[in-house]
GROMACS .gro file of C-alpha atoms in nm:
model
  163
    1MET     CA    1   5.617   6.751  12.019
    2SER     CA    2   5.688   6.467  12.250
    3ALA     CA    3   5.886   6.152  12.201
    4GLU     CA    4   5.597   5.949  12.351
    5ARG     CA    5   5.389   5.991  12.034
    6GLY     CA    6   5.667   5.846  11.820
    7ASP     CA    7   5.795   6.179  11.691
    8THR     CA    8   6.169   6.229  11.680
    9PRO     CA    9   6.307   6.545  11.832
   10ALA     CA   10   6.438   6.802  11.586
   11GLU     CA   11   6.809   6.770  11.520
   12THR     CA   12   7.016   7.055  11.650
   13GLY     CA   13   7.300   6.997  11.407
   14PRO     CA   14   7.643   6.844  11.454
   15ARG     CA   15   7.852   6.936  11.753
   16ALA     CA   16   8.181   7.125  11.702
   17GLU     CA   17   8.379   6.823  11.825
   18ASP     CA   18   8.222   6.600  11.557
   19ILE     CA   19   8.313   6.824  11.262
   20GLU     CA   20   8.635   6.768  11.074
   21VAL     CA   21   8.781   7.090  10.936
   22ARG     CA   22   8.993   7.011  10.632
   23ASP     CA   23   9.068   7.368  10.528
   24PRO     CA   24   8.955   7.719  10.628
   25VAL     CA   25   8.683   7.725  10.360
   26SER     CA   26   8.512   7.412  10.494
   27ALA     CA   27   8.502   7.543  10.852
   28PRO     CA   28   8.148   7.523  10.991
   29ASP     CA   29   7.922   7.824  11.013
   30ALA     CA   30   7.717   7.919  11.320
   31ASP     CA   31   7.475   7.629  11.258
   32GLY     CA   32   7.757   7.373  11.235
   33VAL     CA   33   7.724   7.318  10.859
   34PRO     CA   34   8.054   7.319  10.668
   35ARG     CA   35   8.074   7.604  10.419
   36ARG     CA   36   8.229   7.531  10.083
   37THR     CA   37   8.129   7.806   9.842
   38THR     CA   38   8.170   8.123  10.043
   39ARG     CA   39   8.448   8.378  10.070
   40ARG     CA   40   8.351   8.479  10.424
   41PHE     CA   41   8.591   8.430  10.708
   42PRO     CA   42   8.542   8.096  10.879
   43LEU     CA   43   8.390   8.068  11.224
   44PHE     CA   44   8.681   7.854  11.347
   45THR     CA   45   9.033   7.906  11.221
   46ARG     CA   46   9.296   7.639  11.264
   47ASP     CA   47   9.584   7.804  11.081
   48THR     CA   48   9.682   8.130  10.919
   49ALA     CA   49   9.588   8.185  10.557
   50ARG     CA   50   9.862   8.176  10.298
   51PRO     CA   51   9.947   8.515  10.144
   52GLU     CA   52   9.789   8.594   9.810
   53GLY     CA   53  10.122   8.578   9.626
   54ALA     CA   54  10.227   8.244   9.773
   55GLY     CA   55  10.109   8.024   9.489
   56ARG     CA   56  10.322   7.732   9.381
   57ALA     CA   57  10.407   7.863   9.035
   58ALA     CA   58  10.763   7.736   9.052
   59SER     CA   59  10.965   7.490   9.253
   60GLY     CA   60  11.129   7.590   9.580
   61ASP     CA   61  11.464   7.626   9.404
   62ALA     CA   62  11.334   7.892   9.166
   63LEU     CA   63  11.295   8.180   9.411
   64ALA     CA   64  11.370   8.443   9.146
   65ALA     CA   65  11.118   8.287   8.908
   66ARG     CA   66  10.839   8.339   9.162
   67GLN     CA   67  10.957   8.663   9.316
   68TRP     CA   68  11.081   8.862   9.017
   69PRO     CA   69  10.829   9.149   9.063
   70ILE     CA   70  10.949   9.234   9.415
   71ILE     CA   71  11.311   9.182   9.310
   72ALA     CA   72  11.264   9.427   9.020
   73VAL     CA   73  11.099   9.691   9.241
   74LEU     CA   74  11.357   9.655   9.518
   75GLY     CA   75  11.639   9.664   9.262
   76LEU     CA   76  11.516   9.997   9.125
   77VAL     CA   77  11.472  10.135   9.476
   78ALA     CA   78  11.828  10.026   9.563
   79LEU     CA   79  11.961  10.193   9.249
   80GLY     CA   80  11.769  10.512   9.338
   81LEU     CA   81  11.912  10.507   9.691
   82LEU     CA   82  12.260  10.457   9.546
   83LEU     CA   83  12.208  10.767   9.329
   84LEU     CA   84  12.094  10.954   9.640
   85ALA     CA   85  12.412  10.848   9.818
   86PHE     CA   86  12.618  10.993   9.532
   87ASP     CA   87  12.442  11.329   9.576
   88LEU     CA   88  12.212  11.296   9.275
   89PHE     CA   89  11.901  11.379   9.475
   90ARG     CA   90  11.649  11.448   9.202
   91ALA     CA   91  11.739  11.148   8.984
   92GLY     CA   92  11.754  10.910   9.280
   93ALA     CA   93  11.423  11.023   9.428
   94ILE     CA   94  11.249  11.006   9.091
   95LEU     CA   95  11.382  10.652   9.041
   96VAL     CA   96  11.248  10.546   9.383
   97GLY     CA   97  10.905  10.693   9.299
   98VAL     CA   98  10.901  10.532   8.955
   99ALA     CA   99  10.990  10.197   9.114
  100LEU     CA  100  10.684  10.224   9.342
  101LEU     CA  101  10.464  10.324   9.048
  102GLY     CA  102  10.601  10.023   8.859
  103GLY     CA  103  10.510   9.805   9.157
  104ALA     CA  104  10.154   9.937   9.140
  105VAL     CA  105  10.135   9.857   8.769
  106LEU     CA  106  10.276   9.506   8.823
  107ARG     CA  107  10.029   9.446   9.107
  108TRP     CA  108   9.745   9.556   8.880
  109LEU     CA  109   9.842   9.356   8.570
  110LEU     CA  110   9.986   9.031   8.702
  111PRO     CA  111   9.779   8.765   8.878
  112GLY     CA  112  10.070   8.636   9.088
  113VAL     CA  113  10.335   8.879   9.210
  114GLY     CA  114  10.489   8.686   9.497
  115MET     CA  115  10.587   8.897   9.794
  116LEU     CA  116  10.486   9.219   9.619
  117ALA     CA  117  10.133   9.124   9.731
  118VAL     CA  118  10.118   9.247  10.088
  119ARG     CA  119   9.752   9.340  10.132
  120SER     CA  120   9.451   9.317   9.902
  121ARG     CA  121   9.512   9.404   9.537
  122PHE     CA  122   9.321   9.733   9.566
  123THR     CA  123   9.506   9.842   9.880
  124ASP     CA  124   9.844   9.754   9.732
  125ILE     CA  125   9.775   9.945   9.410
  126VAL     CA  126   9.652  10.254   9.596
  127THR     CA  127   9.941  10.245   9.845
  128TYR     CA  128  10.215  10.198   9.586
  129GLY     CA  129  10.052  10.451   9.352
  130VAL     CA  130  10.002  10.729   9.609
  131LEU     CA  131  10.350  10.690   9.760
  132GLY     CA  132  10.517  10.670   9.417
  133THR     CA  133  10.330  10.975   9.288
  134ALA     CA  134  10.409  11.176   9.602
  135ILE     CA  135  10.780  11.092   9.584
  136VAL     CA  136  10.802  11.181   9.213
  137LEU     CA  137  10.615  11.510   9.263
  138LEU     CA  138  10.829  11.607   9.562
  139ALA     CA  139  11.145  11.527   9.367
  140LEU     CA  140  11.026  11.744   9.077
  141MET     CA  141  10.945  12.034   9.313
  142ALA     CA  142  11.272  12.013   9.511
  143GLN     CA  143  11.483  12.329   9.537
  144PRO     CA  144  11.700  12.468   9.382
  145ASN     CA  145  11.564  12.501   9.029
  146PRO     CA  146  11.240  12.304   9.062
  147LEU     CA  147  11.119  12.134   8.745
  148LEU     CA  148  10.759  12.164   8.864
  149GLU     CA  149  10.602  12.464   9.033
  150ILE     CA  150  10.255  12.454   9.180
  151PRO     CA  151  10.149  12.813   9.260
  152PHE     CA  152   9.885  12.738   9.524
  153LEU     CA  153  10.141  12.547   9.731
  154LYS     CA  154  10.360  12.857   9.759
  155ASP     CA  155  10.058  13.066   9.861
  156THR     CA  156   9.959  12.803  10.118
  157LEU     CA  157  10.308  12.798  10.261
  158HIS     CA  158  10.316  13.180  10.292
  159PHE     CA  159   9.971  13.180  10.453
  160THR     CA  160  10.059  12.917  10.714
  161VAL     CA  161  10.409  13.044  10.801
  162SER     CA  162  10.355  13.420  10.779
  163SER     CA  163  10.417  13.612  11.097
   0.00000   0.00000   0.00000
């Protein structure tokens, strides 16, 4: 179509310099149209996203009010490490594993967990759960006098180390 016949040329959309980005969600897509109802990553980023647990649930003075889940988990881990330092291996290791399992449960149940939220909810739950379970199982199988014996592990060990 030509402009001589009175037709207007098709608009190509706004230029990137003409678009005001107020927040990452309103960043324009590939066509230059601001997106408002999508969870996709923006085309242009101006700043880093706030962590999931960084909501303003309490004032800046109330650090413990916002961060109590991570404080509880780290407190139990510290107590477990203290027991390990006093040569109570099994009890200390079990306490560390239970603290991680508790972190997984808190991450699953609570909507805002402060700095306990490191990655996505699913990834945090799986990570805390697998590590906590592994630590508890290893503590229960520790020698001497293991509280838990898994027969196929002994057979696997003999098969891999036999000479």
